């Protein structure tokens, strides 16, 4: 089996193991893991469908039992930095009043429903 197939198969197993672990989480706990679940899902999809590995990347990632976890942990760490952009996004939207024509607005007091 070539290294790319070996890595993809390992990542699929890692994701299956992760999902099996999640099935043991109670209803409320699953909401606390929403960001993590999203990260694992996005990384799994990208690592198995959208990424072309260089030979040295294959060699490196195959060193790990769980390359999905390795990449997802780093992805989540990097994403925490991106969350700082939220304040800038909100300020820009409010400043430019973006979305006024694209999203339903609340009704003013006394205005009839459409």
PDB file of C-alpha atoms in Angstrom:
ATOM      1  CA  UNK A   1       0.000   0.000   0.000  1.00  0.00           C
ATOM      2  CA  UNK A   2       1.402   3.425  -0.907  1.00  0.00           C
ATOM      3  CA  UNK A   3       2.030   6.017   1.811  1.00  0.00           C
ATOM      4  CA  UNK A   4      -0.790   8.329   0.723  1.00  0.00           C
ATOM      5  CA  UNK A   5      -3.365   5.520   0.973  1.00  0.00           C
ATOM      6  CA  UNK A   6      -1.886   4.432   4.291  1.00  0.00           C
ATOM      7  CA  UNK A   7      -2.205   7.947   5.694  1.00  0.00           C
ATOM      8  CA  UNK A   8      -5.746   8.446   4.388  1.00  0.00           C
ATOM      9  CA  UNK A   9      -6.835   5.109   5.880  1.00  0.00           C
ATOM     10  CA  UNK A  10      -5.263   6.021   9.223  1.00  0.00           C
ATOM     11  CA  UNK A  11      -7.035   9.394   9.233  1.00  0.00           C
ATOM     12  CA  UNK A  12     -10.364   7.697   8.468  1.00  0.00           C
ATOM     13  CA  UNK A  13      -9.773   5.303  11.408  1.00  0.00           C
ATOM     14  CA  UNK A  14      -8.828   8.222  13.646  1.00  0.00           C
ATOM     15  CA  UNK A  15     -12.066   9.990  12.726  1.00  0.00           C
ATOM     16  CA  UNK A  16     -14.152   6.853  13.277  1.00  0.00           C
ATOM     17  CA  UNK A  17     -12.549   6.449  16.733  1.00  0.00           C
ATOM     18  CA  UNK A  18     -13.236  10.111  17.514  1.00  0.00           C
ATOM     19  CA  UNK A  19     -16.893   9.773  16.515  1.00  0.00           C
ATOM     20  CA  UNK A  20     -17.260   6.598  18.595  1.00  0.00           C
ATOM     21  CA  UNK A  21     -15.873   8.483  21.605  1.00  0.00           C
ATOM     22  CA  UNK A  22     -18.375  11.298  21.009  1.00  0.00           C
ATOM     23  CA  UNK A  23     -21.306   8.899  21.088  1.00  0.00           C
ATOM     24  CA  UNK A  24     -20.599   8.462  24.803  1.00  0.00           C
ATOM     25  CA  UNK A  25     -21.009  12.202  25.505  1.00  0.00           C
ATOM     26  CA  UNK A  26     -24.347  13.257  26.984  1.00  0.00           C
ATOM     27  CA  UNK A  27     -26.676  15.726  25.281  1.00  0.00           C
ATOM     28  CA  UNK A  28     -25.482  18.829  27.094  1.00  0.00           C
ATOM     29  CA  UNK A  29     -21.822  17.840  26.795  1.00  0.00           C
ATOM     30  CA  UNK A  30     -22.065  17.591  23.042  1.00  0.00           C
ATOM     31  CA  UNK A  31     -22.788  21.330  22.821  1.00  0.00           C
ATOM     32  CA  UNK A  32     -19.633  22.043  24.793  1.00  0.00           C
ATOM     33  CA  UNK A  33     -17.699  20.115  22.157  1.00  0.00           C
ATOM     34  CA  UNK A  34     -19.280  21.823  19.139  1.00  0.00           C
ATOM     35  CA  UNK A  35     -16.151  23.756  18.134  1.00  0.00           C
ATOM     36  CA  UNK A  36     -13.970  20.675  18.551  1.00  0.00           C
ATOM     37  CA  UNK A  37     -16.379  18.561  16.489  1.00  0.00           C
ATOM     38  CA  UNK A  38     -16.380  21.185  13.759  1.00  0.00           C
ATOM     39  CA  UNK A  39     -12.583  21.312  13.761  1.00  0.00           C
ATOM     40  CA  UNK A  40     -12.218  17.514  13.559  1.00  0.00           C
ATOM     41  CA  UNK A  41     -14.784  17.340  10.756  1.00  0.00           C
ATOM     42  CA  UNK A  42     -13.140  20.098   8.716  1.00  0.00           C
ATOM     43  CA  UNK A  43      -9.634  18.738   9.181  1.00  0.00           C
ATOM     44  CA  UNK A  44     -10.748  15.195   8.352  1.00  0.00           C
ATOM     45  CA  UNK A  45     -12.429  16.360   5.144  1.00  0.00           C
ATOM     46  CA  UNK A  46      -9.463  18.461   4.058  1.00  0.00           C
ATOM     47  CA  UNK A  47      -6.822  15.886   4.918  1.00  0.00           C
ATOM     48  CA  UNK A  48      -8.638  13.093   3.084  1.00  0.00           C
ATOM     49  CA  UNK A  49     -10.168  14.883   0.097  1.00  0.00           C
ATOM     50  CA  UNK A  50      -8.659  18.285  -0.561  1.00  0.00           C
ATOM     51  CA  UNK A  51      -4.955  17.982   0.155  1.00  0.00           C
ATOM     52  CA  UNK A  52      -2.060  16.726  -1.966  1.00  0.00           C
ATOM     53  CA  UNK A  53       0.760  15.596   0.287  1.00  0.00           C
ATOM     54  CA  UNK A  54       4.430  16.056  -0.412  1.00  0.00           C
ATOM     55  CA  UNK A  55       6.527  12.925   0.239  1.00  0.00           C
ATOM     56  CA  UNK A  56       8.146  14.448   3.346  1.00  0.00           C
ATOM     57  CA  UNK A  57       4.712  15.371   4.728  1.00  0.00           C
ATOM     58  CA  UNK A  58       3.548  11.783   4.323  1.00  0.00           C
ATOM     59  CA  UNK A  59       6.652  10.516   6.109  1.00  0.00           C
ATOM     60  CA  UNK A  60       6.173  12.949   8.969  1.00  0.00           C
ATOM     61  CA  UNK A  61       2.439  12.427   9.471  1.00  0.00           C
ATOM     62  CA  UNK A  62       2.826   8.659   9.332  1.00  0.00           C
ATOM     63  CA  UNK A  63       5.055   8.876  12.416  1.00  0.00           C
ATOM     64  CA  UNK A  64       1.910   9.495  14.484  1.00  0.00           C
ATOM     65  CA  UNK A  65      -0.750   7.026  15.567  1.00  0.00           C
ATOM     66  CA  UNK A  66      -3.301   9.822  15.270  1.00  0.00           C
ATOM     67  CA  UNK A  67      -2.248  12.386  12.654  1.00  0.00           C
ATOM     68  CA  UNK A  68      -5.818  13.698  12.635  1.00  0.00           C
ATOM     69  CA  UNK A  69      -5.479  14.739  16.278  1.00  0.00           C
ATOM     70  CA  UNK A  70      -2.061  16.312  15.657  1.00  0.00           C
ATOM     71  CA  UNK A  71      -3.357  18.527  12.856  1.00  0.00           C
ATOM     72  CA  UNK A  72      -6.713  19.263  14.516  1.00  0.00           C
ATOM     73  CA  UNK A  73      -5.051  20.427  17.730  1.00  0.00           C
ATOM     74  CA  UNK A  74      -2.894  22.859  15.760  1.00  0.00           C
ATOM     75  CA  UNK A  75      -5.881  23.957  13.662  1.00  0.00           C
ATOM     76  CA  UNK A  76      -7.854  24.764  16.821  1.00  0.00           C
ATOM     77  CA  UNK A  77      -4.905  26.686  18.263  1.00  0.00           C
ATOM     78  CA  UNK A  78      -4.589  28.770  15.090  1.00  0.00           C
ATOM     79  CA  UNK A  79      -8.357  29.324  15.000  1.00  0.00           C
ATOM     80  CA  UNK A  80      -8.248  30.848  18.490  1.00  0.00           C
ATOM     81  CA  UNK A  81      -6.110  33.624  17.010  1.00  0.00           C
ATOM     82  CA  UNK A  82      -8.656  34.127  14.232  1.00  0.00           C
ATOM     83  CA  UNK A  83     -11.434  34.644  16.798  1.00  0.00           C
ATOM     84  CA  UNK A  84      -9.818  37.990  17.575  1.00  0.00           C
ATOM     85  CA  UNK A  85     -11.047  39.062  14.140  1.00  0.00           C
ATOM     86  CA  UNK A  86     -14.672  38.871  15.271  1.00  0.00           C
ATOM     87  CA  UNK A  87     -14.604  42.318  16.890  1.00  0.00           C
ATOM     88  CA  UNK A  88     -13.207  43.789  13.674  1.00  0.00           C
ATOM     89  CA  UNK A  89     -15.865  42.047  11.590  1.00  0.00           C
ATOM     90  CA  UNK A  90     -18.711  43.328  13.798  1.00  0.00           C
ATOM     91  CA  UNK A  91     -17.305  46.867  13.721  1.00  0.00           C
ATOM     92  CA  UNK A  92     -16.952  46.794   9.909  1.00  0.00           C
ATOM     93  CA  UNK A  93     -20.471  45.445   9.387  1.00  0.00           C
ATOM     94  CA  UNK A  94     -21.952  48.112  11.666  1.00  0.00           C
ATOM     95  CA  UNK A  95     -19.827  50.869  10.152  1.00  0.00           C
ATOM     96  CA  UNK A  96     -20.705  49.998   6.563  1.00  0.00           C
ATOM     97  CA  UNK A  97     -24.211  48.839   7.507  1.00  0.00           C
ATOM     98  CA  UNK A  98     -23.692  45.710   5.454  1.00  0.00           C
ATOM     99  CA  UNK A  99     -26.595  43.331   5.156  1.00  0.00           C
ATOM    100  CA  UNK A 100     -29.464  45.804   5.297  1.00  0.00           C
ATOM    101  CA  UNK A 101     -30.784  44.632   1.948  1.00  0.00           C
ATOM    102  CA  UNK A 102     -29.838  40.979   2.375  1.00  0.00           C
ATOM    103  CA  UNK A 103     -31.433  39.957   5.668  1.00  0.00           C
ATOM    104  CA  UNK A 104     -34.914  40.452   7.135  1.00  0.00           C
ATOM    105  CA  UNK A 105     -35.155  43.374   9.525  1.00  0.00           C
ATOM    106  CA  UNK A 106     -37.166  43.448  12.721  1.00  0.00           C
ATOM    107  CA  UNK A 107     -40.542  45.134  12.550  1.00  0.00           C
ATOM    108  CA  UNK A 108     -40.902  48.562  14.080  1.00  0.00           C
ATOM    109  CA  UNK A 109     -43.416  48.931  16.897  1.00  0.00           C
ATOM    110  CA  UNK A 110     -46.923  49.074  15.456  1.00  0.00           C
ATOM    111  CA  UNK A 111     -45.842  48.070  11.957  1.00  0.00           C
ATOM    112  CA  UNK A 112     -48.138  45.364  10.486  1.00  0.00           C
ATOM    113  CA  UNK A 113     -46.767  41.939   9.662  1.00  0.00           C
ATOM    114  CA  UNK A 114     -46.295  41.212   5.969  1.00  0.00           C
TER     115      UNK A 114
END
